Amino acid sequence: MPPTAPAEQGQLPATTYDELKRRAWAGRAEAYAETFGLLCALPIERLLDAALVAHGTNLLDAGTGTGAVAAAALGRGAHVTAVDPDPDMRRLARRSAPGAQVLDGALPELDLPDGAFDAVVANFVLNHVGDPLAGAQELARVARPGARVAVTVWPRPATELHRLWDDVVEHAGVAPVPAPPLAPASEFGRSPDGLGRLLTAAGLTNVQAATVRFVLRVDAEVWWSGPARGVASIGGIVEAQPPDVVARMKAHYDRLSRRYLAADGLLHLPTAVVLAHGQVR
Ligand SMILES: C[S@@+](CC[C@H](N)C(=O)[O-])C[C@H]1O[C@@H](n2cnc3c(N)ncnc32)[C@H](O)[C@@H]1O
């Protein structure tokens, strides 16, 4: 018998989506921390501000990854619980946020009591959950009445930073590897309106959402080393190629990324984040 409920025709069941996403993270914690973790760190202070995290706040960081949000919250004097399903991510989170309680856990079912937290955050996590609405509802469940829940996702259409990878794929003539499909009924708009609606549907009130722009300043070789080690969707594409095609992709990357090279010797890659927060009733 299949372990999951049958999918609607032509779609993967949500649990398969979750499984594929989790497999994509497995064994990549170090590479993530050194590359795409730099990108995901850009909105951390804005996210903690949105969740009103301050000295003494009892915070949950869901999908903590290597613990960058947890560490920043500890720096504000918060008490931090952090959960992530990936054991390597948890190991690194314990290292970078030694004062946090780091637990195994995956949305949309956390083994945590109702109303336990003064604030709940999830930085680039709802986009990895097969049922994002159930994930958002779970974030709201573990927050006390009046608490803020704050989340981020990447916007669509893709930002310039993300489009650089699309251009590399296209110029190298590589067939894009489709991302695991989210069931259409589970989709939400990757925009302030879409993410705001998701939080409202999850039962939160006073929902606010915005696009926040950043520039990632990163060494070109470091940035390539993320996909080269299988990190993110582009990493899945790079890993699926034979060595000669990877070399071709790298040559196109070197050429196409040059336009972002600044006087400090780093790439300055424009990007943006959708940040939303709401309040538990
Ligand atoms: C893009 S990383 C973000 C990590 C971290 N929040 C940060 O800001 O660096 C996504 C993280 O979500 C975790 N993750 C994947 N599926 C999850 C789920 N269903 N529930 C919670 N976390 C999940 C992954 O293991 C990974 O650590």
GROMACS .gro file of C-alpha atoms and ligand atoms in nm:
model
  308
    1MET     CA    1   0.000   0.000   0.000
    2PRO     CA    2   0.135   0.349  -0.077
    3PRO     CA    3   0.241   0.539   0.235
    4THR     CA    4   0.051   0.851   0.133
    5ALA     CA    5  -0.297   0.941   0.020
    6PRO     CA    6  -0.338   0.914  -0.357
    7ALA     CA    7  -0.260   1.234  -0.542
    8GLU     CA    8  -0.510   1.416  -0.753
    9GLN     CA    9  -0.443   1.321  -1.111
   10GLY     CA   10  -0.107   1.450  -1.233
   11GLN     CA   11   0.005   1.585  -0.897
   12LEU     CA   12   0.231   1.462  -0.624
   13PRO     CA   13   0.074   1.409  -0.284
   14ALA     CA   14   0.185   1.677  -0.037
   15THR     CA   15   0.382   1.422   0.161
   16THR     CA   16   0.585   1.334  -0.150
   17TYR     CA   17   0.656   1.702  -0.202
   18ASP     CA   18   0.777   1.726   0.158
   19GLU     CA   19   0.990   1.416   0.112
   20LEU     CA   20   1.153   1.551  -0.206
   21LYS     CA   21   1.222   1.886  -0.043
   22ARG     CA   22   1.375   1.719   0.263
   23ARG     CA   23   1.590   1.494   0.048
   24ALA     CA   24   1.713   1.806  -0.134
   25TRP     CA   25   1.844   1.947   0.198
   26ALA     CA   26   2.000   1.625   0.326
   27GLY     CA   27   2.380   1.640   0.347
   28ARG     CA   28   2.393   2.003   0.232
   29ALA     CA   29   2.396   2.188   0.564
   30GLU     CA   30   2.763   2.297   0.545
   31ALA     CA   31   2.736   2.403   0.181
   32TYR     CA   32   2.411   2.590   0.258
   33ALA     CA   33   2.569   2.773   0.553
   34GLU     CA   34   2.860   2.890   0.337
   35THR     CA   35   2.656   2.999   0.035
   36PHE     CA   36   2.275   3.031   0.018
   37GLY     CA   37   2.269   3.080   0.394
   38LEU     CA   38   2.432   3.420   0.329
   39LEU     CA   39   2.136   3.507   0.108
   40CYS     CA   40   1.874   3.381   0.352
   41ALA     CA   41   2.040   3.585   0.627
   42LEU     CA   42   1.960   3.916   0.454
   43PRO     CA   43   1.610   3.967   0.604
   44ILE     CA   44   1.683   3.828   0.952
   45GLU     CA   45   1.674   4.157   1.143
   46ARG     CA   46   1.360   4.269   0.954
   47LEU     CA   47   1.197   3.934   1.032
   48LEU     CA   48   1.279   3.957   1.403
   49ASP     CA   49   1.152   4.318   1.408
   50ALA     CA   50   0.828   4.204   1.242
   51ALA     CA   51   0.782   3.939   1.512
   52LEU     CA   52   0.864   4.199   1.784
   53VAL     CA   53   1.151   3.986   1.916
   54ALA     CA   54   1.325   4.158   2.205
   55HIS     CA   55   1.496   4.080   2.534
   56GLY     CA   56   1.305   3.803   2.711
   57THR     CA   57   1.082   3.706   2.413
   58ASN     CA   58   1.009   3.334   2.408
   59LEU     CA   59   1.067   3.267   2.036
   60LEU     CA   60   1.015   2.968   1.808
   61ASP     CA   61   1.232   2.959   1.493
   62ALA     CA   62   1.070   2.698   1.268
   63GLY     CA   63   1.295   2.550   0.998
   64THR     CA   64   1.600   2.700   1.165
   65GLY     CA   65   1.849   2.552   0.918
   66THR     CA   66   2.198   2.631   1.041
   67GLY     CA   67   2.056   2.858   1.313
   68ALA     CA   68   2.127   3.206   1.177
   69VAL     CA   69   1.788   3.346   1.285
   70ALA     CA   70   1.813   3.170   1.620
   71ALA     CA   71   2.160   3.317   1.680
   72ALA     CA   72   2.042   3.669   1.595
   73ALA     CA   73   1.744   3.631   1.830
   74LEU     CA   74   1.974   3.512   2.109
   75GLY     CA   75   2.176   3.827   2.042
   76ARG     CA   76   1.859   4.027   2.123
   77GLY     CA   77   1.826   3.842   2.454
   78ALA     CA   78   1.538   3.619   2.340
   79HIS     CA   79   1.482   3.265   2.469
   80VAL     CA   80   1.495   3.053   2.157
   81THR     CA   81   1.351   2.717   2.059
   82ALA     CA   82   1.449   2.610   1.708
   83VAL     CA   83   1.320   2.315   1.506
   84ASP     CA   84   1.437   2.157   1.181
   85PRO     CA   85   1.381   1.811   1.029
   86ASP     CA   86   1.739   1.781   0.901
   87PRO     CA   87   1.993   1.638   1.151
   88ASP     CA   88   2.295   1.813   0.993
   89MET     CA   89   2.112   2.146   0.999
   90ARG     CA   90   2.034   2.091   1.369
   91ARG     CA   91   2.398   2.006   1.441
   92LEU     CA   92   2.513   2.333   1.283
   93ALA     CA   93   2.231   2.526   1.451
   94ARG     CA   94   2.348   2.398   1.791
   95ARG     CA   95   2.694   2.527   1.706
   96SER     CA   96   2.590   2.872   1.581
   97ALA     CA   97   2.315   2.925   1.841
   98PRO     CA   98   2.448   2.743   2.149
   99GLY     CA   99   2.193   2.902   2.381
  100ALA     CA  100   1.895   2.778   2.181
  101GLN     CA  101   1.698   2.461   2.240
  102VAL     CA  102   1.727   2.287   1.903
  103LEU     CA  103   1.470   2.014   1.834
  104ASP     CA  104   1.374   1.777   1.556
  105GLY     CA  105   1.051   1.896   1.399
  106ALA     CA  106   0.877   1.956   1.068
  107LEU     CA  107   0.581   2.164   0.968
  108PRO     CA  108   0.293   2.113   0.953
  109GLU     CA  109   0.306   1.906   1.273
  110LEU     CA  110   0.527   2.028   1.554
  111ASP     CA  111   0.548   1.839   1.879
  112LEU     CA  112   0.504   2.160   2.078
  113PRO     CA  113   0.215   2.276   2.297
  114ASP     CA  114  -0.054   2.528   2.198
  115GLY     CA  115   0.023   2.892   2.272
  116ALA     CA  116   0.376   2.823   2.398
  117PHE     CA  117   0.557   3.114   2.229
  118ASP     CA  118   0.552   3.496   2.242
  119ALA     CA  119   0.669   3.507   1.879
  120VAL     CA  120   0.713   3.259   1.593
  121VAL     CA  121   0.925   3.300   1.280
  122ALA     CA  122   0.994   3.086   0.972
  123ASN     CA  123   1.256   3.226   0.732
  124PHE     CA  124   1.218   3.072   0.382
  125VAL     CA  125   1.045   2.761   0.515
  126LEU     CA  126   0.677   2.775   0.411
  127ASN     CA  127   0.801   2.741   0.051
  128HIS     CA  128   0.940   2.397   0.144
  129VAL     CA  129   0.618   2.264   0.299
  130GLY     CA  130   0.378   2.056   0.090
  131ASP     CA  131   0.077   2.211   0.265
  132PRO     CA  132   0.178   2.573   0.330
  133LEU     CA  133  -0.161   2.666   0.477
  134ALA     CA  134  -0.139   2.384   0.732
  135GLY     CA  135   0.220   2.497   0.798
  136ALA     CA  136   0.106   2.854   0.867
  137GLN     CA  137  -0.179   2.727   1.086
  138GLU     CA  138   0.073   2.527   1.288
  139LEU     CA  139   0.292   2.836   1.336
  140ALA     CA  140  -0.017   3.018   1.465
  141ARG     CA  141  -0.119   2.727   1.692
  142VAL     CA  142   0.204   2.730   1.891
  143ALA     CA  143   0.198   3.110   1.940
  144ARG     CA  144   0.006   3.261   2.234
  145PRO     CA  145  -0.288   3.498   2.177
  146GLY     CA  146  -0.155   3.840   2.075
  147ALA     CA  147   0.179   3.698   1.956
  148ARG     CA  148   0.325   3.785   1.615
  149VAL     CA  149   0.399   3.521   1.351
  150ALA     CA  150   0.643   3.643   1.083
  151VAL     CA  151   0.751   3.457   0.769
  152THR     CA  152   0.947   3.508   0.446
  153VAL     CA  153   0.936   3.349   0.101
  154TRP     CA  154   1.103   3.430  -0.232
  155PRO     CA  155   0.891   3.642  -0.466
  156ARG     CA  156   0.769   3.544  -0.810
  157PRO     CA  157   0.853   3.650  -1.070
  158ALA     CA  158   1.213   3.573  -0.975
  159THR     CA  159   1.450   3.851  -0.874
  160GLU     CA  160   1.764   3.944  -1.068
  161LEU     CA  161   1.973   3.726  -0.836
  162HIS     CA  162   1.759   3.422  -0.915
  163ARG     CA  163   1.735   3.510  -1.284
  164LEU     CA  164   2.115   3.488  -1.312
  165TRP     CA  165   2.082   3.112  -1.253
  166ASP     CA  166   1.801   3.087  -1.510
  167ASP     CA  167   2.028   3.265  -1.761
  168VAL     CA  168   2.316   3.026  -1.688
  169VAL     CA  169   2.085   2.728  -1.748
  170GLU     CA  170   1.950   2.877  -2.069
  171HIS     CA  171   2.289   2.980  -2.215
  172ALA     CA  172   2.438   2.639  -2.134
  173GLY     CA  173   2.145   2.475  -2.317
  174VAL     CA  174   2.056   2.267  -2.016
  175ALA     CA  175   1.702   2.135  -1.977
  176PRO     CA  176   1.567   2.284  -1.656
  177VAL     CA  177   1.487   2.018  -1.396
  178PRO     CA  178   1.132   2.097  -1.287
  179ALA     CA  179   1.091   2.169  -0.917
  180PRO     CA  180   0.858   1.925  -0.737
  181PRO     CA  181   0.506   2.046  -0.810
  182LEU     CA  182   0.297   2.176  -0.525
  183ALA     CA  183  -0.066   2.069  -0.558
  184PRO     CA  184  -0.249   2.364  -0.720
  185ALA     CA  185  -0.489   2.377  -0.426
  186SER     CA  186  -0.189   2.429  -0.195
  187GLU     CA  187  -0.030   2.707  -0.403
  188PHE     CA  188  -0.019   3.062  -0.274
  189GLY     CA  189   0.091   3.383  -0.443
  190ARG     CA  190   0.460   3.454  -0.389
  191SER     CA  191   0.380   3.822  -0.341
  192PRO     CA  192   0.280   4.039  -0.046
  193ASP     CA  193  -0.085   3.984  -0.139
  194GLY     CA  194  -0.043   3.606  -0.173
  195LEU     CA  195   0.156   3.556   0.145
  196GLY     CA  196  -0.071   3.794   0.334
  197ARG     CA  197  -0.375   3.594   0.222
  198LEU     CA  198  -0.209   3.273   0.338
  199LEU     CA  199  -0.153   3.414   0.688
  200THR     CA  200  -0.509   3.548   0.700
  201ALA     CA  201  -0.643   3.208   0.591
  202ALA     CA  202  -0.434   3.054   0.870
  203GLY     CA  203  -0.643   3.258   1.117
  204LEU     CA  204  -0.402   3.544   1.187
  205THR     CA  205  -0.525   3.901   1.218
  206ASN     CA  206  -0.366   4.245   1.153
  207VAL     CA  207  -0.174   4.086   0.868
  208GLN     CA  208   0.083   4.304   0.691
  209ALA     CA  209   0.309   4.205   0.404
  210ALA     CA  210   0.568   4.377   0.189
  211THR     CA  211   0.845   4.319  -0.061
  212VAL     CA  212   1.180   4.410   0.092
  213ARG     CA  213   1.477   4.468  -0.139
  214PHE     CA  214   1.836   4.372  -0.065
  215VAL     CA  215   2.168   4.340  -0.243
  216LEU     CA  216   2.370   4.026  -0.174
  217ARG     CA  217   2.742   4.103  -0.174
  218VAL     CA  218   2.924   3.778  -0.231
  219ASP     CA  219   3.246   3.641  -0.379
  220ALA     CA  220   3.176   3.495  -0.726
  221GLU     CA  221   3.351   3.162  -0.656
  222VAL     CA  222   3.177   3.124  -0.320
  223TRP     CA  223   2.841   3.190  -0.485
  224TRP     CA  224   2.902   2.928  -0.754
  225SER     CA  225   3.013   2.675  -0.491
  226GLY     CA  226   2.655   2.652  -0.359
  227PRO     CA  227   2.501   2.505  -0.677
  228ALA     CA  228   2.824   2.311  -0.739
  229ARG     CA  229   2.754   2.133  -0.409
  230GLY     CA  230   2.387   2.077  -0.486
  231VAL     CA  231   2.232   2.360  -0.287
  232ALA     CA  232   1.890   2.500  -0.390
  233SER     CA  233   1.695   2.432  -0.710
  234ILE     CA  234   1.991   2.538  -0.927
  235GLY     CA  235   2.209   2.295  -0.730
  236GLY     CA  236   1.970   2.013  -0.824
  237ILE     CA  237   2.014   2.108  -1.189
  238VAL     CA  238   2.396   2.133  -1.169
  239GLU     CA  239   2.422   1.800  -0.990
  240ALA     CA  240   2.219   1.625  -1.261
  241GLN     CA  241   2.472   1.723  -1.534
  242PRO     CA  242   2.784   1.541  -1.656
  243PRO     CA  243   3.118   1.718  -1.584
  244ASP     CA  244   3.152   1.876  -1.930
  245VAL     CA  245   2.810   2.039  -1.901
  246VAL     CA  246   2.889   2.160  -1.548
  247ALA     CA  247   3.209   2.317  -1.690
  248ARG     CA  248   3.000   2.486  -1.960
  249MET     CA  249   2.756   2.618  -1.701
  250LYS     CA  250   3.045   2.752  -1.495
  251ALA     CA  251   3.192   2.930  -1.800
  252HIS     CA  252   2.854   3.097  -1.866
  253TYR     CA  253   2.823   3.184  -1.498
  254ASP     CA  254   3.169   3.348  -1.502
  255ARG     CA  255   3.072   3.554  -1.806
  256LEU     CA  256   2.716   3.645  -1.703
  257SER     CA  257   2.796   3.723  -1.340
  258ARG     CA  258   3.069   3.971  -1.438
  259ARG     CA  259   2.809   4.243  -1.492
  260TYR     CA  260   2.745   4.236  -1.115
  261LEU     CA  261   3.112   4.265  -1.022
  262ALA     CA  262   3.170   4.579  -0.813
  263ALA     CA  263   3.482   4.772  -0.719
  264ASP     CA  264   3.513   4.577  -0.392
  265GLY     CA  265   3.574   4.261  -0.598
  266LEU     CA  266   3.239   4.108  -0.496
  267LEU     CA  267   2.923   4.040  -0.693
  268HIS     CA  268   2.644   4.278  -0.594
  269LEU     CA  269   2.329   4.079  -0.670
  270PRO     CA  270   1.994   4.260  -0.639
  271THR     CA  271   1.726   4.050  -0.477
  272ALA     CA  272   1.403   4.079  -0.281
  273VAL     CA  273   1.207   3.896  -0.017
  274VAL     CA  274   0.837   3.878   0.062
  275LEU     CA  275   0.799   3.937   0.436
  276ALA     CA  276   0.464   3.902   0.611
  277HIS     CA  277   0.346   3.901   0.967
  278GLY     CA  278   0.020   3.858   1.151
  279GLN     CA  279  -0.110   3.838   1.503
  280VAL     CA  280  -0.269   3.547   1.686
  281ARG     CA  281  -0.626   3.627   1.793
  282LIG     C1  282   1.612   2.777   0.298
  282LIG     S1  283   1.647   2.690   0.443
  282LIG     C2  284   1.619   2.819   0.561
  282LIG     C3  285   1.690   2.794   0.690
  282LIG     C4  286   1.683   2.906   0.794
  282LIG     N1  287   1.547   2.942   0.828
  282LIG     C5  288   1.762   3.026   0.751
  282LIG     O1  289   1.707   3.136   0.755
  282LIG     O2  290   1.879   3.011   0.716
  282LIG     C6  291   1.504   2.585   0.464
  282LIG     C7  292   1.508   2.501   0.589
  282LIG     O3  293   1.379   2.444   0.608
  282LIG     C8  294   1.394   2.313   0.654
  282LIG     N2  295   1.270   2.243   0.623
  282LIG     C9  296   1.238   2.173   0.512
  282LIG     N3  297   1.113   2.124   0.523
  282LIG    C10  298   1.067   2.167   0.644
  282LIG    C11  299   0.944   2.149   0.714
  282LIG     N4  300   0.843   2.078   0.661
  282LIG     N5  301   0.930   2.204   0.836
  282LIG    C12  302   1.031   2.277   0.890
  282LIG     N6  303   1.149   2.297   0.829
  282LIG    C13  304   1.166   2.242   0.707
  282LIG    C14  305   1.517   2.260   0.583
  282LIG     O4  306   1.573   2.148   0.650
  282LIG    C15  307   1.607   2.384   0.586
  282LIG     O5  308   1.686   2.384   0.701
   0.00000   0.00000   0.00000
